[in-house]
CSV table of C-alpha atoms in Angstrom, one decimal:
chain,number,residue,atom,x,y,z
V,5,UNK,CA,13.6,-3.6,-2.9
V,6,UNK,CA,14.7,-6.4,-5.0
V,7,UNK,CA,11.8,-9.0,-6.0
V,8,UNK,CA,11.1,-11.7,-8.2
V,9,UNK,CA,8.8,-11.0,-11.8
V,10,UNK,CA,5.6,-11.8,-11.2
V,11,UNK,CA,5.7,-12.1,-7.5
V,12,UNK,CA,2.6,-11.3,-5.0
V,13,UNK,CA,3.4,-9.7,-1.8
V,14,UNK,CA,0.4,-7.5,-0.8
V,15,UNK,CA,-2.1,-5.0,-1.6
V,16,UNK,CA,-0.9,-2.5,0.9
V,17,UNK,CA,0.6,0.4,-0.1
V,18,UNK,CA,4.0,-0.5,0.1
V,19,UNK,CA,3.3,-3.9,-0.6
V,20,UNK,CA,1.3,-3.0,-4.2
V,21,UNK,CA,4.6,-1.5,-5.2
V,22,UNK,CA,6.7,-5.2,-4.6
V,23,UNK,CA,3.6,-7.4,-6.1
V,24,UNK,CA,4.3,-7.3,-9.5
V,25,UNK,CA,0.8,-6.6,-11.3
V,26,UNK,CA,0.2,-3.2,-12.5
V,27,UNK,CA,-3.4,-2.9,-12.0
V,28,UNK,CA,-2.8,-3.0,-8.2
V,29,UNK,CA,-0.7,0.5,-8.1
V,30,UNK,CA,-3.3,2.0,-10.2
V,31,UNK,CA,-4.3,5.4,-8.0
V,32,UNK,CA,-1.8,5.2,-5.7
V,33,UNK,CA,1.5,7.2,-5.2
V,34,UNK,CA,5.4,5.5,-6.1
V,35,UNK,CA,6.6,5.3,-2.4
V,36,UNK,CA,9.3,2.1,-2.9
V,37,UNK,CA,11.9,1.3,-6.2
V,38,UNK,CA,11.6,-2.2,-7.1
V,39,UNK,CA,13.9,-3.7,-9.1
V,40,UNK,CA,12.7,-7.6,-10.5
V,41,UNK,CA,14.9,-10.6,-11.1
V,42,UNK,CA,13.5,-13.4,-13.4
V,43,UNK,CA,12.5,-16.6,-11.2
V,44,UNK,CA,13.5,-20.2,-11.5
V,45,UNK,CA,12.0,-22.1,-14.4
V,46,UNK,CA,12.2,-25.6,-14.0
V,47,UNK,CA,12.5,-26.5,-18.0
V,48,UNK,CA,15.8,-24.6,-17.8
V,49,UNK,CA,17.0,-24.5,-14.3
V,50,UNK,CA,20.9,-23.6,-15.7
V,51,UNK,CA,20.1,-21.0,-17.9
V,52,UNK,CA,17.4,-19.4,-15.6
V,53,UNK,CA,19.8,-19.5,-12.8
V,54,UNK,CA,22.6,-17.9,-14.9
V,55,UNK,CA,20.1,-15.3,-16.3
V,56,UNK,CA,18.7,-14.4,-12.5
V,57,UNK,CA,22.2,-13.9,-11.3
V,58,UNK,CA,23.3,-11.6,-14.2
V,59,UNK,CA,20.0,-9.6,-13.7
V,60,UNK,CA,20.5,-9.3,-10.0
V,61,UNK,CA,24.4,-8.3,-10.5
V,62,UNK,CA,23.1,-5.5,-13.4
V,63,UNK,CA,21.1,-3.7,-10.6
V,64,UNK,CA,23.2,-3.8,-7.7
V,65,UNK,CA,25.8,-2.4,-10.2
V,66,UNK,CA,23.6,0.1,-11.5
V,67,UNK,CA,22.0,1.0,-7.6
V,68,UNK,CA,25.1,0.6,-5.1
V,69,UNK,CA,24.2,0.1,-1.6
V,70,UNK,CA,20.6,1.1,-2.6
V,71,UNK,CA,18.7,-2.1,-1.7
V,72,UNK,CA,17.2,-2.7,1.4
V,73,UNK,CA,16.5,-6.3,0.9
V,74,UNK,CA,15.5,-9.0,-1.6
V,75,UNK,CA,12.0,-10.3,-0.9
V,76,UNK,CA,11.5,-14.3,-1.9
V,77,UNK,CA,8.6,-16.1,-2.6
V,78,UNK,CA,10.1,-19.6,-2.9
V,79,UNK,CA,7.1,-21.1,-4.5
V,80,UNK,CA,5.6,-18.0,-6.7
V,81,UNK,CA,1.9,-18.2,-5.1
V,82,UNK,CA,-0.6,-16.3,-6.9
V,83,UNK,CA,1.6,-16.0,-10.0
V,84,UNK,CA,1.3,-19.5,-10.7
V,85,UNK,CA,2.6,-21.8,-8.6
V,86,UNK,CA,6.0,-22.1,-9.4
V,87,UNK,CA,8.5,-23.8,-7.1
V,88,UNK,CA,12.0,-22.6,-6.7
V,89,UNK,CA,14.9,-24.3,-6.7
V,90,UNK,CA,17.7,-25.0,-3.7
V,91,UNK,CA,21.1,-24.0,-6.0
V,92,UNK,CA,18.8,-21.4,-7.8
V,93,UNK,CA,18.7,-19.3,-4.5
V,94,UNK,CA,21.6,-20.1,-3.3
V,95,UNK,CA,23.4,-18.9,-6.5
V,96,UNK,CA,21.2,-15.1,-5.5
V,97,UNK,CA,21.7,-15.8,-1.8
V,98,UNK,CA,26.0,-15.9,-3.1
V,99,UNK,CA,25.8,-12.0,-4.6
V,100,UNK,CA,23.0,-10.5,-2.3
V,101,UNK,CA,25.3,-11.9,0.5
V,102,UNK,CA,28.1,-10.2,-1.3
V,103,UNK,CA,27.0,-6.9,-1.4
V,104,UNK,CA,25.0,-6.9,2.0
V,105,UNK,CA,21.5,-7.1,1.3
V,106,UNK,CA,19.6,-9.0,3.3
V,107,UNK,CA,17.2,-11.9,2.6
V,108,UNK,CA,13.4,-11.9,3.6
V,109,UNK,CA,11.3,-14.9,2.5
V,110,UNK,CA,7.9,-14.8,1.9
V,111,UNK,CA,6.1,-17.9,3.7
V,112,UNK,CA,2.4,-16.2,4.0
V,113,UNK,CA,1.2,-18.7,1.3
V,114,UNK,CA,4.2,-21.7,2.2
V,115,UNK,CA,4.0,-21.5,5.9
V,116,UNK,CA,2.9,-25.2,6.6
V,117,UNK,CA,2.0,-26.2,3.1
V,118,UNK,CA,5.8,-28.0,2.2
V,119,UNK,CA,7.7,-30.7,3.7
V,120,UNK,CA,8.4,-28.7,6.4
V,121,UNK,CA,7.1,-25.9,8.6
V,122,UNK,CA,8.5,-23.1,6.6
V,123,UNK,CA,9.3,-23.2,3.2
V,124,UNK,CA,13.2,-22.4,3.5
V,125,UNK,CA,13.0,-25.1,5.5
V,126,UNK,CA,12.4,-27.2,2.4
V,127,UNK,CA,14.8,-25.7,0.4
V,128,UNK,CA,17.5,-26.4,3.0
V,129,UNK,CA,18.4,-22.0,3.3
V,130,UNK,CA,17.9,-21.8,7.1
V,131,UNK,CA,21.2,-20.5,7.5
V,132,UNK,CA,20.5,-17.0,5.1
V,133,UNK,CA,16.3,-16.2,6.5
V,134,UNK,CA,17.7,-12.9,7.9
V,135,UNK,CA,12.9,-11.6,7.9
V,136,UNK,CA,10.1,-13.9,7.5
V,137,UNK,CA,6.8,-13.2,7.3
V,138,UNK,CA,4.0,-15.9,7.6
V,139,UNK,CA,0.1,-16.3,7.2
V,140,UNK,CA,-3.1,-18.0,6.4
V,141,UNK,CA,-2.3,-21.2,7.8
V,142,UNK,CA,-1.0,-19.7,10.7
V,143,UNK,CA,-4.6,-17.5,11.3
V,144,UNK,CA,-2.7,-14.8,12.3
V,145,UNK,CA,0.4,-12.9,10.4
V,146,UNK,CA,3.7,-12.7,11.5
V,147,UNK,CA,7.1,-11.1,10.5
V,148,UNK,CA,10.1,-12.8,12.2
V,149,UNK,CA,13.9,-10.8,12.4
V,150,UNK,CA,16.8,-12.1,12.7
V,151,UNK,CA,18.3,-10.4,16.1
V,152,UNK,CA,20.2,-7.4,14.1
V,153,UNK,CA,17.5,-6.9,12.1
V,154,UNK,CA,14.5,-6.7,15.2
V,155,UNK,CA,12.8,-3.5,15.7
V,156,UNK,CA,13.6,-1.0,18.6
V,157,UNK,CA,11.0,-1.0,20.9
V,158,UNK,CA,8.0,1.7,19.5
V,159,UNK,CA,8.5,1.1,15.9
V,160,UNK,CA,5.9,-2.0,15.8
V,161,UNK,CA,3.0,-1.2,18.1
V,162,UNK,CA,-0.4,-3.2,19.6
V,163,UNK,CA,-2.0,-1.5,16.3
V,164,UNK,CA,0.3,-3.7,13.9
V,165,UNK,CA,-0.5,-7.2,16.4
V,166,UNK,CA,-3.4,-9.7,16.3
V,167,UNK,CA,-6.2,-10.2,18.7
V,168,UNK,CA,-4.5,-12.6,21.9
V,169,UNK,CA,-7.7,-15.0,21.2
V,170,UNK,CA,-5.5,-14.5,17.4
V,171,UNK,CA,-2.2,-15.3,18.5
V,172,UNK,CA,-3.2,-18.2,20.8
V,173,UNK,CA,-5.0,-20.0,17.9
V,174,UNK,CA,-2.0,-19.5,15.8
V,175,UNK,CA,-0.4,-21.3,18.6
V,176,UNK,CA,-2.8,-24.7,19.0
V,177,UNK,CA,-2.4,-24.8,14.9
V,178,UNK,CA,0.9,-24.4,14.9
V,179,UNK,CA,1.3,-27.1,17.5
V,180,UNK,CA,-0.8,-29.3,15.9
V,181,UNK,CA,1.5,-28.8,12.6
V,182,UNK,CA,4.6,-29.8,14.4
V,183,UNK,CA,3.5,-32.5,16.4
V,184,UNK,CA,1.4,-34.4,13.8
V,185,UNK,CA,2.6,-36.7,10.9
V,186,UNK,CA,2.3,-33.4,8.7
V,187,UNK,CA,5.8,-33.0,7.5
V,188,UNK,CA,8.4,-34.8,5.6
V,189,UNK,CA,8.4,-36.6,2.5
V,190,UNK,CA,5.9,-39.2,3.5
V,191,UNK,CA,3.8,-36.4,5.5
V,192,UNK,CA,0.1,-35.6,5.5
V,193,UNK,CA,1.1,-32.8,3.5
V,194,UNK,CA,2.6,-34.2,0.2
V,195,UNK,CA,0.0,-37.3,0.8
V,196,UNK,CA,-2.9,-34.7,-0.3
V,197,UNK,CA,-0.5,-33.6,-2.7
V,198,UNK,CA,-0.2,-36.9,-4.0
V,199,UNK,CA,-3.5,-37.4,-4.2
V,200,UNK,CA,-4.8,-34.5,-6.6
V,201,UNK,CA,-2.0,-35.4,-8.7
V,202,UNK,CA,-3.5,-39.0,-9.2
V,203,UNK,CA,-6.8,-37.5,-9.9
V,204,UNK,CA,-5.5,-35.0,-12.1
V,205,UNK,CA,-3.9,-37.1,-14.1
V,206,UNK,CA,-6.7,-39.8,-14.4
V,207,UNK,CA,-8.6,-37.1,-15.3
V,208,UNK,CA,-6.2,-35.8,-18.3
V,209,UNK,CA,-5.9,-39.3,-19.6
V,210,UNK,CA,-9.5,-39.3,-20.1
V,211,UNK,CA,-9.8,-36.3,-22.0
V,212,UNK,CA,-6.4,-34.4,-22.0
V,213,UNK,CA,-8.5,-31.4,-23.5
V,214,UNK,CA,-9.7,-30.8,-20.1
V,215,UNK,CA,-6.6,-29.4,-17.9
V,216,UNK,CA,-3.1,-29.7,-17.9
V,217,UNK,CA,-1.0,-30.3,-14.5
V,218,UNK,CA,-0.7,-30.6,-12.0
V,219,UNK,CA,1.4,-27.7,-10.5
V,220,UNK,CA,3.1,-26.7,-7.4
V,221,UNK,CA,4.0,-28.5,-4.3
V,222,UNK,CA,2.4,-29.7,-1.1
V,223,UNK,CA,-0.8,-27.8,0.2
V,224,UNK,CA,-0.1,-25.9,-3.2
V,225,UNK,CA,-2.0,-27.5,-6.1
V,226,UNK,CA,-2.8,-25.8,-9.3
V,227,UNK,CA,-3.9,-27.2,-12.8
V,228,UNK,CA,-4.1,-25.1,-16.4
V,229,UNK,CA,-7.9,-25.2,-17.3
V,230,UNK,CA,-8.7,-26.0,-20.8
V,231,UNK,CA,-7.2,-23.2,-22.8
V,232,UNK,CA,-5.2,-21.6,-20.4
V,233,UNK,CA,-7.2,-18.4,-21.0
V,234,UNK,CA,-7.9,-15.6,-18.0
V,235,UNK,CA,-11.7,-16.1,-19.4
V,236,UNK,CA,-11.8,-19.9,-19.5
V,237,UNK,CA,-9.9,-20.1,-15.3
V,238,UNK,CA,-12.0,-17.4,-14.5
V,239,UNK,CA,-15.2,-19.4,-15.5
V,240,UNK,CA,-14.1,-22.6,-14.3
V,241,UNK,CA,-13.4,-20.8,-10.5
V,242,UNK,CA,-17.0,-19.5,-11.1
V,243,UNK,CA,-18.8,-22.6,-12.1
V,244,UNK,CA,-16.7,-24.6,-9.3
V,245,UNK,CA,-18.1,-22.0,-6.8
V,246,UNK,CA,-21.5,-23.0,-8.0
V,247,UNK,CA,-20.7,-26.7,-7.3
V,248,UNK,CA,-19.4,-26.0,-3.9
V,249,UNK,CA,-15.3,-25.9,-4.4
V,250,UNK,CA,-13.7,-23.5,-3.9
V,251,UNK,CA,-10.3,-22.0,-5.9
V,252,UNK,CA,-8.7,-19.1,-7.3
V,253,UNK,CA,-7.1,-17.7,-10.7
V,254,UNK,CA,-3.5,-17.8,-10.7
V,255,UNK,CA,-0.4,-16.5,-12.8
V,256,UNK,CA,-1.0,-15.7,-16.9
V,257,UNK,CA,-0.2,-16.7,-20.4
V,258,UNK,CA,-1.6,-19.4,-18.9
V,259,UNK,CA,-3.7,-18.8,-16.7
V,260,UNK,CA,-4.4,-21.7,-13.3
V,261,UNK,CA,-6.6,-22.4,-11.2
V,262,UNK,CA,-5.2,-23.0,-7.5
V,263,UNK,CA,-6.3,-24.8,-4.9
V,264,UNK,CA,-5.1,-24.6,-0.9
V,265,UNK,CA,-6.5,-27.6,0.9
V,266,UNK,CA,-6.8,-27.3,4.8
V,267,UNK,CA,-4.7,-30.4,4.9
V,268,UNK,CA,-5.1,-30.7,9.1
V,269,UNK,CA,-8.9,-31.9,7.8
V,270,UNK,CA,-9.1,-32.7,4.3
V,271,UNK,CA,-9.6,-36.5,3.6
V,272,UNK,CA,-8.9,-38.3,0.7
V,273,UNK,CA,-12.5,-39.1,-0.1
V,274,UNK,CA,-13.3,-35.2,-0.1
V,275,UNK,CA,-9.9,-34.9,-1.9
V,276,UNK,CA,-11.8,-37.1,-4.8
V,277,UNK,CA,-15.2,-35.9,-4.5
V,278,UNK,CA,-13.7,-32.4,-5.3
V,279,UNK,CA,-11.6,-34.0,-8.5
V,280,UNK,CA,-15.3,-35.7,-9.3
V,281,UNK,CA,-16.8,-32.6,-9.1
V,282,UNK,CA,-13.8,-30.6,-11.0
V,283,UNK,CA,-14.1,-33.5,-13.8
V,284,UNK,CA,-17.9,-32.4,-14.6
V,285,UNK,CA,-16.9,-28.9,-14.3
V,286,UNK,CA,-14.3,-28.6,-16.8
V,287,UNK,CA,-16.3,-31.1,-18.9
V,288,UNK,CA,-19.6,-29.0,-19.1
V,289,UNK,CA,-17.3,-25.7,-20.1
V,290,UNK,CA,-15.5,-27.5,-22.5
């Protein structure tokens, strides 16, 4: 398997092999090879594209006709919410296409968080999705094939599917998503965006000691707390608990806190009443 450094695909046992954190594999068996390409990094998008696609050329090289596929997370979720970039996969998309590897992107965290339904959406790479997988907003998981790649009947079984009470509210939300003013650039979806940003940044220009931010895209809104230490996000998602927000710890060296509004209810007054609450949060830590 070919993934991105730092990427989070799972904690199952094939899956703790992709996600790249060590502590995850501790106790369990080497079942998958994973080689890692470095991801996009926005401060250098030309150099970080050209060091990705020398990477990825040095192991299909050194491995040929070894990979199965390269899994994408377009947006690097729990590593830190870092967005991708359109010619940055595409350059990848060029060589893995090259030597026959297929593409699978990761949309459990993206799936309806983006200007569009789907992440690759977005990023304009419908033509190269060849499996997608999909959660969390959807309630129910979902791996999508392209029609070469769709198991034979008996490899995936009623053991590996959702409840149908699952699957049919998977259905009304996703529904909902598509036939709502969600998507877009002007959507419901980058308006909440929009809107922690603005409080973000109010908040930094009142005490720029506090966080640093924001990060991400869409339904996918992080900020560096106060040092950027594991210790200091760690208290801050503790002490925010206690308050009655709810976040999570994401990437390192720094460490964010992350935040996934449901943005089919949020409104913008809870979207500031959560900022208010973050303000006197961060300000009682510092």
């Amino acid at each position: 398997i070919l993934a991105f450094r730092g990427c989070f695909m799972g904690r199952s046992l094939a899956m703790a092999q992709v996600t790249d954190r060590a502590k995850y594999r501790e106790g369990l068996p080497t079942i998958l090879h994973v080689d890692y390409v470095p991801p996009f990094d926005a401060d250098d998008p030309k150099h970080s594209t050209e060091k990705a696609v020398g990477v990825l050329k040095r192991h299909l090289s050194r491995y040929p006709d070894q990979h199965a596929l390269m899994a994408m997370e377009l947006v690097i979720g729990e590593g830190g919410y870092y967005p991708g970039d359109r010619d940055f996969f595409l350059a990848l998309i060029d060589v893995l296409r090259e030597h026959g590897v297929p593409v699978m992107f990761d949309e459990i965290q993206t799936f309806g968080r983006t200007t569009e339904l789907f992440a690759f959406q977005h990023f304009g790479l419908d033509a190269f999705a060849d499996v997608v997988t999909l959660g969390k907003n959807s309630q129910v998981c979902a791996t999508l094939f392209r029609d070469e790649f769709k198991p034979r009947p008996g490899l995936v079984s009623q053991t590996f599917t959702g409840a149908t009470a699952s699957i049919a509210a998977a259905q009304v939300i996703i529904d909902h998503l598509t036939a709502g003013d969600f998507f877009g650039p002007n959507g419901r979806v980058m308006q909440v965006h929009q809107r922690f940003v603005d409080n973000f940044n109010a908040i930094a220009s009142r005490n720029s000691q506090l966080l640093r931010g924001p990060f991400g895209i869409g339904g996918m809104v992080a900020f560096t707390p106060l040092d950027g230490s594991f210790d200091n996000a760690k208290a801050t998602i503790h002490a925010l608990f206690d308050a009655g927000v709810i976040g999570f710890v994401a990437g390192a060296d720094p460490a964010r806190v992350r935040f996934l509004p449901p943005v089919g209810a949020i409104t913008d007054e809870q979207i500031d009443a959560v900022c208010a609450i973050l303000e006197t949060t961060l300000a009682s830590l510092a």
